[in-house]
PDB file of C-alpha atoms in Angstrom:
ATOM      1  CA  UNK A   1      48.872  -4.360  51.672  1.00  0.00           C
ATOM      2  CA  UNK A   2      49.552  -5.535  55.178  1.00  0.00           C
ATOM      3  CA  UNK A   3      48.058  -9.136  55.729  1.00  0.00           C
ATOM      4  CA  UNK A   4      47.065  -8.112  59.354  1.00  0.00           C
ATOM      5  CA  UNK A   5      44.673  -5.470  57.877  1.00  0.00           C
ATOM      6  CA  UNK A   6      42.522  -8.392  56.284  1.00  0.00           C
ATOM      7  CA  UNK A   7      41.273 -10.142  59.202  1.00  0.00           C
ATOM      8  CA  UNK A   8      38.882  -7.281  60.391  1.00  0.00           C
ATOM      9  CA  UNK A   9      37.373  -7.538  56.806  1.00  0.00           C
ATOM     10  CA  UNK A  10      36.672 -11.139  56.924  1.00  0.00           C
ATOM     11  CA  UNK A  11      35.394 -11.315  60.627  1.00  0.00           C
ATOM     12  CA  UNK A  12      32.963  -7.926  59.743  1.00  0.00           C
ATOM     13  CA  UNK A  13      31.615  -9.727  56.462  1.00  0.00           C
ATOM     14  CA  UNK A  14      30.892 -12.893  58.568  1.00  0.00           C
ATOM     15  CA  UNK A  15      29.145 -10.771  61.319  1.00  0.00           C
ATOM     16  CA  UNK A  16      27.089  -8.687  59.340  1.00  0.00           C
ATOM     17  CA  UNK A  17      25.714 -11.504  57.114  1.00  0.00           C
ATOM     18  CA  UNK A  18      24.989 -13.336  60.334  1.00  0.00           C
ATOM     19  CA  UNK A  19      23.486 -10.492  62.332  1.00  0.00           C
ATOM     20  CA  UNK A  20      21.812  -8.407  59.633  1.00  0.00           C
ATOM     21  CA  UNK A  21      20.688 -11.205  57.141  1.00  0.00           C
ATOM     22  CA  UNK A  22      20.906 -14.513  59.306  1.00  0.00           C
ATOM     23  CA  UNK A  23      23.008 -15.908  56.812  1.00  0.00           C
ATOM     24  CA  UNK A  24      25.992 -18.225  57.162  1.00  0.00           C
ATOM     25  CA  UNK A  25      28.976 -17.405  54.950  1.00  0.00           C
ATOM     26  CA  UNK A  26      32.116 -19.320  54.436  1.00  0.00           C
ATOM     27  CA  UNK A  27      35.091 -17.798  52.796  1.00  0.00           C
ATOM     28  CA  UNK A  28      36.551 -20.225  49.924  1.00  0.00           C
ATOM     29  CA  UNK A  29      39.632 -18.639  49.437  1.00  0.00           C
ATOM     30  CA  UNK A  30      42.092 -15.680  49.737  1.00  0.00           C
ATOM     31  CA  UNK A  31      44.644 -14.310  46.944  1.00  0.00           C
ATOM     32  CA  UNK A  32      46.499 -11.226  46.114  1.00  0.00           C
ATOM     33  CA  UNK A  33      45.050  -9.805  42.858  1.00  0.00           C
ATOM     34  CA  UNK A  34      47.393  -8.438  40.671  1.00  0.00           C
ATOM     35  CA  UNK A  35      45.053  -7.873  37.714  1.00  0.00           C
ATOM     36  CA  UNK A  36      41.300  -6.917  38.269  1.00  0.00           C
ATOM     37  CA  UNK A  37      38.527  -7.517  40.476  1.00  0.00           C
ATOM     38  CA  UNK A  38      36.040 -10.439  39.737  1.00  0.00           C
ATOM     39  CA  UNK A  39      32.670  -9.064  39.097  1.00  0.00           C
ATOM     40  CA  UNK A  40      29.484 -10.345  39.794  1.00  0.00           C
ATOM     41  CA  UNK A  41      26.079  -8.866  38.912  1.00  0.00           C
ATOM     42  CA  UNK A  42      25.971  -6.153  41.458  1.00  0.00           C
ATOM     43  CA  UNK A  43      28.854  -4.038  43.139  1.00  0.00           C
ATOM     44  CA  UNK A  44      29.486  -1.913  46.239  1.00  0.00           C
ATOM     45  CA  UNK A  45      32.730   0.335  46.420  1.00  0.00           C
ATOM     46  CA  UNK A  46      33.388   2.332  49.409  1.00  0.00           C
ATOM     47  CA  UNK A  47      36.672   4.626  49.995  1.00  0.00           C
ATOM     48  CA  UNK A  48      38.419   4.687  53.216  1.00  0.00           C
ATOM     49  CA  UNK A  49      40.865   7.345  54.400  1.00  0.00           C
ATOM     50  CA  UNK A  50      43.006   8.280  57.543  1.00  0.00           C
ATOM     51  CA  UNK A  51      46.580   6.903  58.650  1.00  0.00           C
ATOM     52  CA  UNK A  52      45.828   4.301  55.633  1.00  0.00           C
ATOM     53  CA  UNK A  53      43.642   4.927  52.717  1.00  0.00           C
ATOM     54  CA  UNK A  54      42.007   2.555  50.049  1.00  0.00           C
ATOM     55  CA  UNK A  55      38.847   0.990  48.993  1.00  0.00           C
ATOM     56  CA  UNK A  56      36.761  -2.152  49.575  1.00  0.00           C
ATOM     57  CA  UNK A  57      34.974  -3.480  46.500  1.00  0.00           C
ATOM     58  CA  UNK A  58      32.100  -6.079  47.208  1.00  0.00           C
ATOM     59  CA  UNK A  59      30.576  -7.964  44.153  1.00  0.00           C
ATOM     60  CA  UNK A  60      27.348 -10.098  44.610  1.00  0.00           C
ATOM     61  CA  UNK A  61      25.652 -12.508  42.406  1.00  0.00           C
ATOM     62  CA  UNK A  62      22.111 -11.428  41.650  1.00  0.00           C
ATOM     63  CA  UNK A  63      20.411 -13.767  43.771  1.00  0.00           C
ATOM     64  CA  UNK A  64      22.512 -12.654  46.959  1.00  0.00           C
ATOM     65  CA  UNK A  65      21.833  -9.370  46.642  1.00  0.00           C
ATOM     66  CA  UNK A  66      17.886 -10.066  45.825  1.00  0.00           C
ATOM     67  CA  UNK A  67      17.668 -12.406  48.811  1.00  0.00           C
ATOM     68  CA  UNK A  68      19.279  -9.815  51.203  1.00  0.00           C
ATOM     69  CA  UNK A  69      17.046  -6.839  50.081  1.00  0.00           C
ATOM     70  CA  UNK A  70      13.987  -9.332  50.710  1.00  0.00           C
ATOM     71  CA  UNK A  71      15.520 -10.055  54.103  1.00  0.00           C
ATOM     72  CA  UNK A  72      16.205  -6.620  55.032  1.00  0.00           C
ATOM     73  CA  UNK A  73      13.181  -4.722  53.579  1.00  0.00           C
ATOM     74  CA  UNK A  74      10.630  -7.598  53.424  1.00  0.00           C
ATOM     75  CA  UNK A  75       8.613  -8.101  50.250  1.00  0.00           C
ATOM     76  CA  UNK A  76      10.103  -9.866  46.971  1.00  0.00           C
ATOM     77  CA  UNK A  77      12.451  -8.446  44.669  1.00  0.00           C
ATOM     78  CA  UNK A  78      13.116  -9.848  41.115  1.00  0.00           C
ATOM     79  CA  UNK A  79      15.262  -6.926  39.631  1.00  0.00           C
ATOM     80  CA  UNK A  80      18.236  -4.871  40.886  1.00  0.00           C
ATOM     81  CA  UNK A  81      16.179  -1.815  41.591  1.00  0.00           C
ATOM     82  CA  UNK A  82      16.577   0.901  43.649  1.00  0.00           C
ATOM     83  CA  UNK A  83      15.881  -1.176  47.003  1.00  0.00           C
ATOM     84  CA  UNK A  84      18.520  -3.773  45.701  1.00  0.00           C
ATOM     85  CA  UNK A  85      21.042  -0.566  45.102  1.00  0.00           C
ATOM     86  CA  UNK A  86      20.465   0.847  48.240  1.00  0.00           C
ATOM     87  CA  UNK A  87      20.906  -2.658  50.269  1.00  0.00           C
ATOM     88  CA  UNK A  88      24.066  -3.383  48.284  1.00  0.00           C
ATOM     89  CA  UNK A  89      25.353   0.245  49.452  1.00  0.00           C
ATOM     90  CA  UNK A  90      24.273  -0.330  52.821  1.00  0.00           C
ATOM     91  CA  UNK A  91      26.071  -3.987  53.322  1.00  0.00           C
ATOM     92  CA  UNK A  92      29.114  -2.181  51.878  1.00  0.00           C
ATOM     93  CA  UNK A  93      29.208   0.558  54.526  1.00  0.00           C
ATOM     94  CA  UNK A  94      28.465  -1.811  57.351  1.00  0.00           C
ATOM     95  CA  UNK A  95      31.060  -4.497  56.099  1.00  0.00           C
ATOM     96  CA  UNK A  96      33.859  -1.604  55.823  1.00  0.00           C
ATOM     97  CA  UNK A  97      32.361   0.495  58.906  1.00  0.00           C
ATOM     98  CA  UNK A  98      32.750  -2.595  61.497  1.00  0.00           C
ATOM     99  CA  UNK A  99      36.157  -3.436  59.872  1.00  0.00           C
ATOM    100  CA  UNK A 100      37.298   0.124  60.077  1.00  0.00           C
ATOM    101  CA  UNK A 101      36.325  -0.059  64.098  1.00  0.00           C
ATOM    102  CA  UNK A 102      38.693  -2.674  64.519  1.00  0.00           C
ATOM    103  CA  UNK A 103      41.446  -0.886  62.883  1.00  0.00           C
ATOM    104  CA  UNK A 104      41.073   1.984  65.196  1.00  0.00           C
ATOM    105  CA  UNK A 105      44.900   2.722  65.070  1.00  0.00           C
ATOM    106  CA  UNK A 106      44.627   3.858  61.217  1.00  0.00           C
ATOM    107  CA  UNK A 107      41.907   6.593  62.196  1.00  0.00           C
ATOM    108  CA  UNK A 108      39.935   5.894  59.041  1.00  0.00           C
ATOM    109  CA  UNK A 109      36.457   7.363  57.975  1.00  0.00           C
ATOM    110  CA  UNK A 110      34.144   6.262  55.485  1.00  0.00           C
ATOM    111  CA  UNK A 111      33.198   7.796  52.133  1.00  0.00           C
ATOM    112  CA  UNK A 112      29.836   6.934  50.534  1.00  0.00           C
ATOM    113  CA  UNK A 113      29.147   3.772  48.985  1.00  0.00           C
ATOM    114  CA  UNK A 114      28.797   3.821  45.173  1.00  0.00           C
ATOM    115  CA  UNK A 115      26.919   0.719  43.451  1.00  0.00           C
ATOM    116  CA  UNK A 116      27.537  -0.341  39.955  1.00  0.00           C
ATOM    117  CA  UNK A 117      24.877  -2.625  38.306  1.00  0.00           C
ATOM    118  CA  UNK A 118      26.119  -4.808  35.329  1.00  0.00           C
ATOM    119  CA  UNK A 119      29.026  -7.027  35.021  1.00  0.00           C
ATOM    120  CA  UNK A 120      30.515  -6.467  31.370  1.00  0.00           C
ATOM    121  CA  UNK A 121      33.271  -4.064  32.688  1.00  0.00           C
ATOM    122  CA  UNK A 122      36.282  -4.283  35.021  1.00  0.00           C
ATOM    123  CA  UNK A 123      36.955  -2.719  38.296  1.00  0.00           C
ATOM    124  CA  UNK A 124      40.812  -1.923  38.757  1.00  0.00           C
ATOM    125  CA  UNK A 125      42.803  -0.401  41.649  1.00  0.00           C
ATOM    126  CA  UNK A 126      45.794   1.945  40.947  1.00  0.00           C
ATOM    127  CA  UNK A 127      48.796  -0.300  39.867  1.00  0.00           C
ATOM    128  CA  UNK A 128      50.705   0.547  42.949  1.00  0.00           C
ATOM    129  CA  UNK A 129      47.872  -1.125  45.043  1.00  0.00           C
ATOM    130  CA  UNK A 130      47.975  -4.948  45.243  1.00  0.00           C
ATOM    131  CA  UNK A 131      44.117  -5.786  46.573  1.00  0.00           C
ATOM    132  CA  UNK A 132      43.539  -9.031  48.510  1.00  0.00           C
ATOM    133  CA  UNK A 133      40.521 -10.724  46.974  1.00  0.00           C
ATOM    134  CA  UNK A 134      38.212 -12.851  49.408  1.00  0.00           C
ATOM    135  CA  UNK A 135      35.801 -15.140  47.533  1.00  0.00           C
ATOM    136  CA  UNK A 136      32.736 -16.162  49.848  1.00  0.00           C
ATOM    137  CA  UNK A 137      29.814 -18.646  49.439  1.00  0.00           C
ATOM    138  CA  UNK A 138      26.416 -18.306  51.284  1.00  0.00           C
ATOM    139  CA  UNK A 139      23.120 -20.332  50.980  1.00  0.00           C
ATOM    140  CA  UNK A 140      22.061 -17.903  48.215  1.00  0.00           C
ATOM    141  CA  UNK A 141      25.190 -17.961  46.086  1.00  0.00           C
ATOM    142  CA  UNK A 142      28.575 -16.321  45.803  1.00  0.00           C
ATOM    143  CA  UNK A 143      30.133 -12.879  46.542  1.00  0.00           C
ATOM    144  CA  UNK A 144      33.541 -11.548  46.773  1.00  0.00           C
ATOM    145  CA  UNK A 145      35.230  -8.844  48.828  1.00  0.00           C
ATOM    146  CA  UNK A 146      38.434  -6.961  47.415  1.00  0.00           C
ATOM    147  CA  UNK A 147      40.222  -4.904  49.973  1.00  0.00           C
ATOM    148  CA  UNK A 148      43.003  -2.504  48.605  1.00  0.00           C
ATOM    149  CA  UNK A 149      44.816  -0.225  51.567  1.00  0.00           C
ATOM    150  CA  UNK A 150      47.885   1.444  51.777  1.00  0.00           C
ATOM    151  CA  UNK A 151      49.486   3.440  54.706  1.00  0.00           C
ATOM    152  CA  UNK A 152      49.355   7.300  53.992  1.00  0.00           C
ATOM    153  CA  UNK A 153      52.377   9.368  53.698  1.00  0.00           C
ATOM    154  CA  UNK A 154      52.892  11.244  57.101  1.00  0.00           C
ATOM    155  CA  UNK A 155      52.674  14.873  56.958  1.00  0.00           C
ATOM    156  CA  UNK A 156      56.176  16.616  57.261  1.00  0.00           C
ATOM    157  CA  UNK A 157      56.396  18.977  60.090  1.00  0.00           C
ATOM    158  CA  UNK A 158      59.230  21.536  60.072  1.00  0.00           C
ATOM    159  CA  UNK A 159      59.964  23.013  63.338  1.00  0.00           C
ATOM    160  CA  UNK A 160      62.148  26.085  63.358  1.00  0.00           C
ATOM    161  CA  UNK A 161      63.600  27.682  66.208  1.00  0.00           C
TER     162      UNK A 161
ATOM    163  CA  UNK B   1      24.010  18.396  48.291  1.00  0.00           C
ATOM    164  CA  UNK B   2      25.093  22.416  48.534  1.00  0.00           C
ATOM    165  CA  UNK B   3      25.442  24.130  45.429  1.00  0.00           C
ATOM    166  CA  UNK B   4      28.453  25.998  46.885  1.00  0.00           C
ATOM    167  CA  UNK B   5      30.390  23.022  46.936  1.00  0.00           C
ATOM    168  CA  UNK B   6      30.276  22.477  43.276  1.00  0.00           C
ATOM    169  CA  UNK B   7      32.330  25.092  41.983  1.00  0.00           C
ATOM    170  CA  UNK B   8      35.581  23.897  43.673  1.00  0.00           C
ATOM    171  CA  UNK B   9      35.046  20.671  41.527  1.00  0.00           C
ATOM    172  CA  UNK B  10      34.342  22.969  38.087  1.00  0.00           C
ATOM    173  CA  UNK B  11      37.516  25.237  38.922  1.00  0.00           C
ATOM    174  CA  UNK B  12      39.915  22.171  39.687  1.00  0.00           C
ATOM    175  CA  UNK B  13      38.827  20.181  36.526  1.00  0.00           C
ATOM    176  CA  UNK B  14      39.731  23.446  34.305  1.00  0.00           C
ATOM    177  CA  UNK B  15      43.060  23.784  36.191  1.00  0.00           C
ATOM    178  CA  UNK B  16      43.782  20.074  36.308  1.00  0.00           C
ATOM    179  CA  UNK B  17      43.307  19.942  32.466  1.00  0.00           C
ATOM    180  CA  UNK B  18      45.218  23.128  31.618  1.00  0.00           C
ATOM    181  CA  UNK B  19      48.146  22.521  33.750  1.00  0.00           C
ATOM    182  CA  UNK B  20      48.696  18.871  33.450  1.00  0.00           C
ATOM    183  CA  UNK B  21      47.394  18.218  29.934  1.00  0.00           C
ATOM    184  CA  UNK B  22      47.563  21.854  28.405  1.00  0.00           C
ATOM    185  CA  UNK B  23      44.049  21.223  27.407  1.00  0.00           C
ATOM    186  CA  UNK B  24      41.177  23.772  27.484  1.00  0.00           C
ATOM    187  CA  UNK B  25      38.043  22.453  28.611  1.00  0.00           C
ATOM    188  CA  UNK B  26      34.636  24.011  28.420  1.00  0.00           C
ATOM    189  CA  UNK B  27      31.559  22.797  30.913  1.00  0.00           C
ATOM    190  CA  UNK B  28      28.327  22.409  28.600  1.00  0.00           C
ATOM    191  CA  UNK B  29      25.852  21.772  31.529  1.00  0.00           C
ATOM    192  CA  UNK B  30      24.939  21.281  35.084  1.00  0.00           C
ATOM    193  CA  UNK B  31      22.299  18.958  36.599  1.00  0.00           C
ATOM    194  CA  UNK B  32      20.959  17.209  39.383  1.00  0.00           C
ATOM    195  CA  UNK B  33      20.949  13.587  38.924  1.00  0.00           C
ATOM    196  CA  UNK B  34      18.268  11.938  39.991  1.00  0.00           C
ATOM    197  CA  UNK B  35      18.967   8.172  38.733  1.00  0.00           C
ATOM    198  CA  UNK B  36      22.506   7.130  37.747  1.00  0.00           C
ATOM    199  CA  UNK B  37      25.368   8.572  36.105  1.00  0.00           C
ATOM    200  CA  UNK B  38      26.244   8.896  32.543  1.00  0.00           C
ATOM    201  CA  UNK B  39      28.685   6.537  31.537  1.00  0.00           C
ATOM    202  CA  UNK B  40      31.491   6.765  28.922  1.00  0.00           C
ATOM    203  CA  UNK B  41      34.409   4.156  28.266  1.00  0.00           C
ATOM    204  CA  UNK B  42      36.531   4.442  31.163  1.00  0.00           C
ATOM    205  CA  UNK B  43      35.517   5.959  34.661  1.00  0.00           C
ATOM    206  CA  UNK B  44      37.472   6.950  37.930  1.00  0.00           C
ATOM    207  CA  UNK B  45      35.688   6.935  41.185  1.00  0.00           C
ATOM    208  CA  UNK B  46      37.239   8.470  44.520  1.00  0.00           C
ATOM    209  CA  UNK B  47      35.808   8.694  47.977  1.00  0.00           C
ATOM    210  CA  UNK B  48      36.100  11.821  50.372  1.00  0.00           C
ATOM    211  CA  UNK B  49      35.340  11.601  53.985  1.00  0.00           C
ATOM    212  CA  UNK B  50      35.462  14.324  56.640  1.00  0.00           C
ATOM    213  CA  UNK B  51      32.882  16.828  58.009  1.00  0.00           C
ATOM    214  CA  UNK B  52      31.364  15.946  54.700  1.00  0.00           C
ATOM    215  CA  UNK B  53      31.601  12.622  52.842  1.00  0.00           C
ATOM    216  CA  UNK B  54      30.871  11.448  49.465  1.00  0.00           C
ATOM    217  CA  UNK B  55      32.158  10.598  45.900  1.00  0.00           C
ATOM    218  CA  UNK B  56      33.473  11.936  42.717  1.00  0.00           C
ATOM    219  CA  UNK B  57      32.862   9.913  39.673  1.00  0.00           C
ATOM    220  CA  UNK B  58      34.648  11.057  36.947  1.00  0.00           C
ATOM    221  CA  UNK B  59      33.942   9.177  33.275  1.00  0.00           C
ATOM    222  CA  UNK B  60      35.805   9.569  29.964  1.00  0.00           C
ATOM    223  CA  UNK B  61      35.512   8.774  26.324  1.00  0.00           C
ATOM    224  CA  UNK B  62      38.255   6.572  25.508  1.00  0.00           C
ATOM    225  CA  UNK B  63      39.830   9.441  23.266  1.00  0.00           C
ATOM    226  CA  UNK B  64      39.831  11.755  26.087  1.00  0.00           C
ATOM    227  CA  UNK B  65      41.485   8.935  28.401  1.00  0.00           C
ATOM    228  CA  UNK B  66      44.018   7.831  25.543  1.00  0.00           C
ATOM    229  CA  UNK B  67      44.945  11.360  24.669  1.00  0.00           C
ATOM    230  CA  UNK B  68      45.599  11.976  28.381  1.00  0.00           C
ATOM    231  CA  UNK B  69      47.887   9.128  28.686  1.00  0.00           C
ATOM    232  CA  UNK B  70      50.104  10.054  25.820  1.00  0.00           C
ATOM    233  CA  UNK B  71      50.047  13.875  26.787  1.00  0.00           C
ATOM    234  CA  UNK B  72      51.279  12.668  30.672  1.00  0.00           C
ATOM    235  CA  UNK B  73      53.385   9.467  29.635  1.00  0.00           C
ATOM    236  CA  UNK B  74      54.432   9.865  25.981  1.00  0.00           C
ATOM    237  CA  UNK B  75      54.232   7.333  23.681  1.00  0.00           C
ATOM    238  CA  UNK B  76      51.106   6.280  21.675  1.00  0.00           C
ATOM    239  CA  UNK B  77      48.167   4.436  23.289  1.00  0.00           C
ATOM    240  CA  UNK B  78      45.357   2.547  21.513  1.00  0.00           C
ATOM    241  CA  UNK B  79      44.040   0.261  24.127  1.00  0.00           C
ATOM    242  CA  UNK B  80      42.363   1.138  27.813  1.00  0.00           C
ATOM    243  CA  UNK B  81      45.655  -0.452  29.267  1.00  0.00           C
ATOM    244  CA  UNK B  82      47.273  -0.258  32.773  1.00  0.00           C
ATOM    245  CA  UNK B  83      48.907   3.292  31.959  1.00  0.00           C
ATOM    246  CA  UNK B  84      45.547   4.617  30.853  1.00  0.00           C
ATOM    247  CA  UNK B  85      43.925   3.224  34.018  1.00  0.00           C
ATOM    248  CA  UNK B  86      46.481   4.823  36.074  1.00  0.00           C
ATOM    249  CA  UNK B  87      46.198   8.015  34.152  1.00  0.00           C
ATOM    250  CA  UNK B  88      42.367   8.212  34.903  1.00  0.00           C
ATOM    251  CA  UNK B  89      43.104   7.075  38.200  1.00  0.00           C
ATOM    252  CA  UNK B  90      45.574  10.174  38.920  1.00  0.00           C
ATOM    253  CA  UNK B  91      43.384  12.824  37.121  1.00  0.00           C
ATOM    254  CA  UNK B  92      40.572  11.609  39.389  1.00  0.00           C
ATOM    255  CA  UNK B  93      42.861  11.908  42.369  1.00  0.00           C
ATOM    256  CA  UNK B  94      44.174  15.266  41.059  1.00  0.00           C
ATOM    257  CA  UNK B  95      40.668  16.849  40.376  1.00  0.00           C
ATOM    258  CA  UNK B  96      39.166  15.732  43.662  1.00  0.00           C
ATOM    259  CA  UNK B  97      42.410  16.639  45.624  1.00  0.00           C
ATOM    260  CA  UNK B  98      42.261  20.404  44.244  1.00  0.00           C
ATOM    261  CA  UNK B  99      38.845  20.670  44.997  1.00  0.00           C
ATOM    262  CA  UNK B 100      38.978  19.194  48.419  1.00  0.00           C
ATOM    263  CA  UNK B 101      42.024  22.065  49.312  1.00  0.00           C
ATOM    264  CA  UNK B 102      39.485  24.725  48.216  1.00  0.00           C
ATOM    265  CA  UNK B 103      36.815  23.141  50.707  1.00  0.00           C
ATOM    266  CA  UNK B 104      39.247  23.376  53.786  1.00  0.00           C
ATOM    267  CA  UNK B 105      36.295  23.899  56.068  1.00  0.00           C
ATOM    268  CA  UNK B 106      34.980  20.266  55.358  1.00  0.00           C
ATOM    269  CA  UNK B 107      38.417  18.857  56.559  1.00  0.00           C
ATOM    270  CA  UNK B 108      38.047  15.875  54.039  1.00  0.00           C
ATOM    271  CA  UNK B 109      40.705  13.511  53.097  1.00  0.00           C
ATOM    272  CA  UNK B 110      40.857  11.201  50.083  1.00  0.00           C
ATOM    273  CA  UNK B 111      40.490   7.529  49.800  1.00  0.00           C
ATOM    274  CA  UNK B 112      42.202   5.751  46.565  1.00  0.00           C
ATOM    275  CA  UNK B 113      40.700   6.256  43.154  1.00  0.00           C
ATOM    276  CA  UNK B 114      39.376   2.889  41.631  1.00  0.00           C
ATOM    277  CA  UNK B 115      38.840   2.868  37.816  1.00  0.00           C
ATOM    278  CA  UNK B 116      36.041   0.955  35.946  1.00  0.00           C
ATOM    279  CA  UNK B 117      36.686  -0.010  32.630  1.00  0.00           C
ATOM    280  CA  UNK B 118      33.552  -0.722  30.084  1.00  0.00           C
ATOM    281  CA  UNK B 119      30.085   0.977  29.814  1.00  0.00           C
ATOM    282  CA  UNK B 120      27.684  -1.638  29.728  1.00  0.00           C
ATOM    283  CA  UNK B 121      26.674  -0.906  33.455  1.00  0.00           C
ATOM    284  CA  UNK B 122      25.315   1.974  35.570  1.00  0.00           C
ATOM    285  CA  UNK B 123      27.082   3.487  38.624  1.00  0.00           C
ATOM    286  CA  UNK B 124      24.657   4.612  41.167  1.00  0.00           C
ATOM    287  CA  UNK B 125      24.713   6.737  44.388  1.00  0.00           C
ATOM    288  CA  UNK B 126      22.594   5.691  47.357  1.00  0.00           C
ATOM    289  CA  UNK B 127      18.875   6.885  46.999  1.00  0.00           C
ATOM    290  CA  UNK B 128      19.578   9.603  49.683  1.00  0.00           C
ATOM    291  CA  UNK B 129      22.108  11.485  47.812  1.00  0.00           C
ATOM    292  CA  UNK B 130      21.336  13.507  44.782  1.00  0.00           C
ATOM    293  CA  UNK B 131      24.827  13.955  42.845  1.00  0.00           C
ATOM    294  CA  UNK B 132      25.282  16.946  40.741  1.00  0.00           C
ATOM    295  CA  UNK B 133      26.267  15.971  37.305  1.00  0.00           C
ATOM    296  CA  UNK B 134      28.717  18.264  35.097  1.00  0.00           C
ATOM    297  CA  UNK B 135      29.365  17.404  31.522  1.00  0.00           C
ATOM    298  CA  UNK B 136      32.647  18.828  29.959  1.00  0.00           C
ATOM    299  CA  UNK B 137      33.926  19.016  26.415  1.00  0.00           C
ATOM    300  CA  UNK B 138      37.620  19.294  25.140  1.00  0.00           C
ATOM    301  CA  UNK B 139      39.439  19.022  21.850  1.00  0.00           C
ATOM    302  CA  UNK B 140      39.549  15.097  22.508  1.00  0.00           C
ATOM    303  CA  UNK B 141      36.219  14.528  23.154  1.00  0.00           C
ATOM    304  CA  UNK B 142      33.777  14.630  26.334  1.00  0.00           C
ATOM    305  CA  UNK B 143      33.647  13.505  29.739  1.00  0.00           C
ATOM    306  CA  UNK B 144      31.520  14.068  32.883  1.00  0.00           C
ATOM    307  CA  UNK B 145      31.951  14.621  36.725  1.00  0.00           C
ATOM    308  CA  UNK B 146      29.150  13.278  38.993  1.00  0.00           C
ATOM    309  CA  UNK B 147      29.725  14.941  42.601  1.00  0.00           C
ATOM    310  CA  UNK B 148      27.748  13.557  45.452  1.00  0.00           C
ATOM    311  CA  UNK B 149      28.638  14.820  48.852  1.00  0.00           C
ATOM    312  CA  UNK B 150      26.576  14.908  52.143  1.00  0.00           C
ATOM    313  CA  UNK B 151      27.453  16.501  55.535  1.00  0.00           C
ATOM    314  CA  UNK B 152      28.596  14.026  58.169  1.00  0.00           C
ATOM    315  CA  UNK B 153      26.444  13.667  61.334  1.00  0.00           C
ATOM    316  CA  UNK B 154      28.098  15.677  64.176  1.00  0.00           C
ATOM    317  CA  UNK B 155      29.292  13.145  66.797  1.00  0.00           C
ATOM    318  CA  UNK B 156      27.312  13.549  70.045  1.00  0.00           C
ATOM    319  CA  UNK B 157      29.406  14.633  73.034  1.00  0.00           C
ATOM    320  CA  UNK B 158      27.651  14.305  76.245  1.00  0.00           C
ATOM    321  CA  UNK B 159      29.155  16.112  79.241  1.00  0.00           C
ATOM    322  CA  UNK B 160      28.319  15.165  82.531  1.00  0.00           C
ATOM    323  CA  UNK B 161      29.181  17.058  85.921  1.00  0.00           C
TER     324      UNK B 161
END
């Protein structure tokens, strides 16, 4: 995918953590992921489609997801329960949504997030897609973002006459 | 989600298996999934967005995915390798794509499929979504489809003057 598509996702992640969670995050790398995504304990996936289409996969260490839920909802969380699932889905939705707003020329809309709980599995993109992988660190632990976008084929328009 | 949205997914599944794989499938049930999706060995997820948005999750027993790959690509497959991942992604894409064509009024477009290999995890929809769950059986084994769609909020248009 084009490198210029990735900056909006980096900025959006920093902004969402700062604004919604009061947390400072640092990006600790950037790589093209040729194989499969690194997985932590709970992972949000959301699809984007429009003039480009693809997916954003955000995987959190349990402590990051639990503290984010505590910050957003109040109370104390020790298990990856429904509130934590909803928080991870909503963070995934916000990060992808803010990035999409910065990529207006692609006219993308968002699907719904799905959330995967557990880490004895791997998440793959189709082999034609080479997602970019962004590891992040914050005071609560680590999380990572993978973004795989490809430009959509232009519809053929045949004009006769 | 509305019940009338589910029939196109059932028809599309039967058609794709028949046309692409020469396999007859039987649907063995239908339920509203209040908790999380049943998971087999390899699972494709694809997002849809437009006047409704949501996800289709299709989970296959390993034997179904391996035989489908053998049928589409030729050769023999014993591991859930990249060819099998691509086949599961493509079947997910085709089933969702054919169903979307039958749901033209929703003007949905497809994201990219992601594929999850492994089964020690659960896949959740946001708690506001109650996906419909469709178990299927074919000569190679079992697979299941979950569809969760919600209607998109209509943009507010304010006309002054």
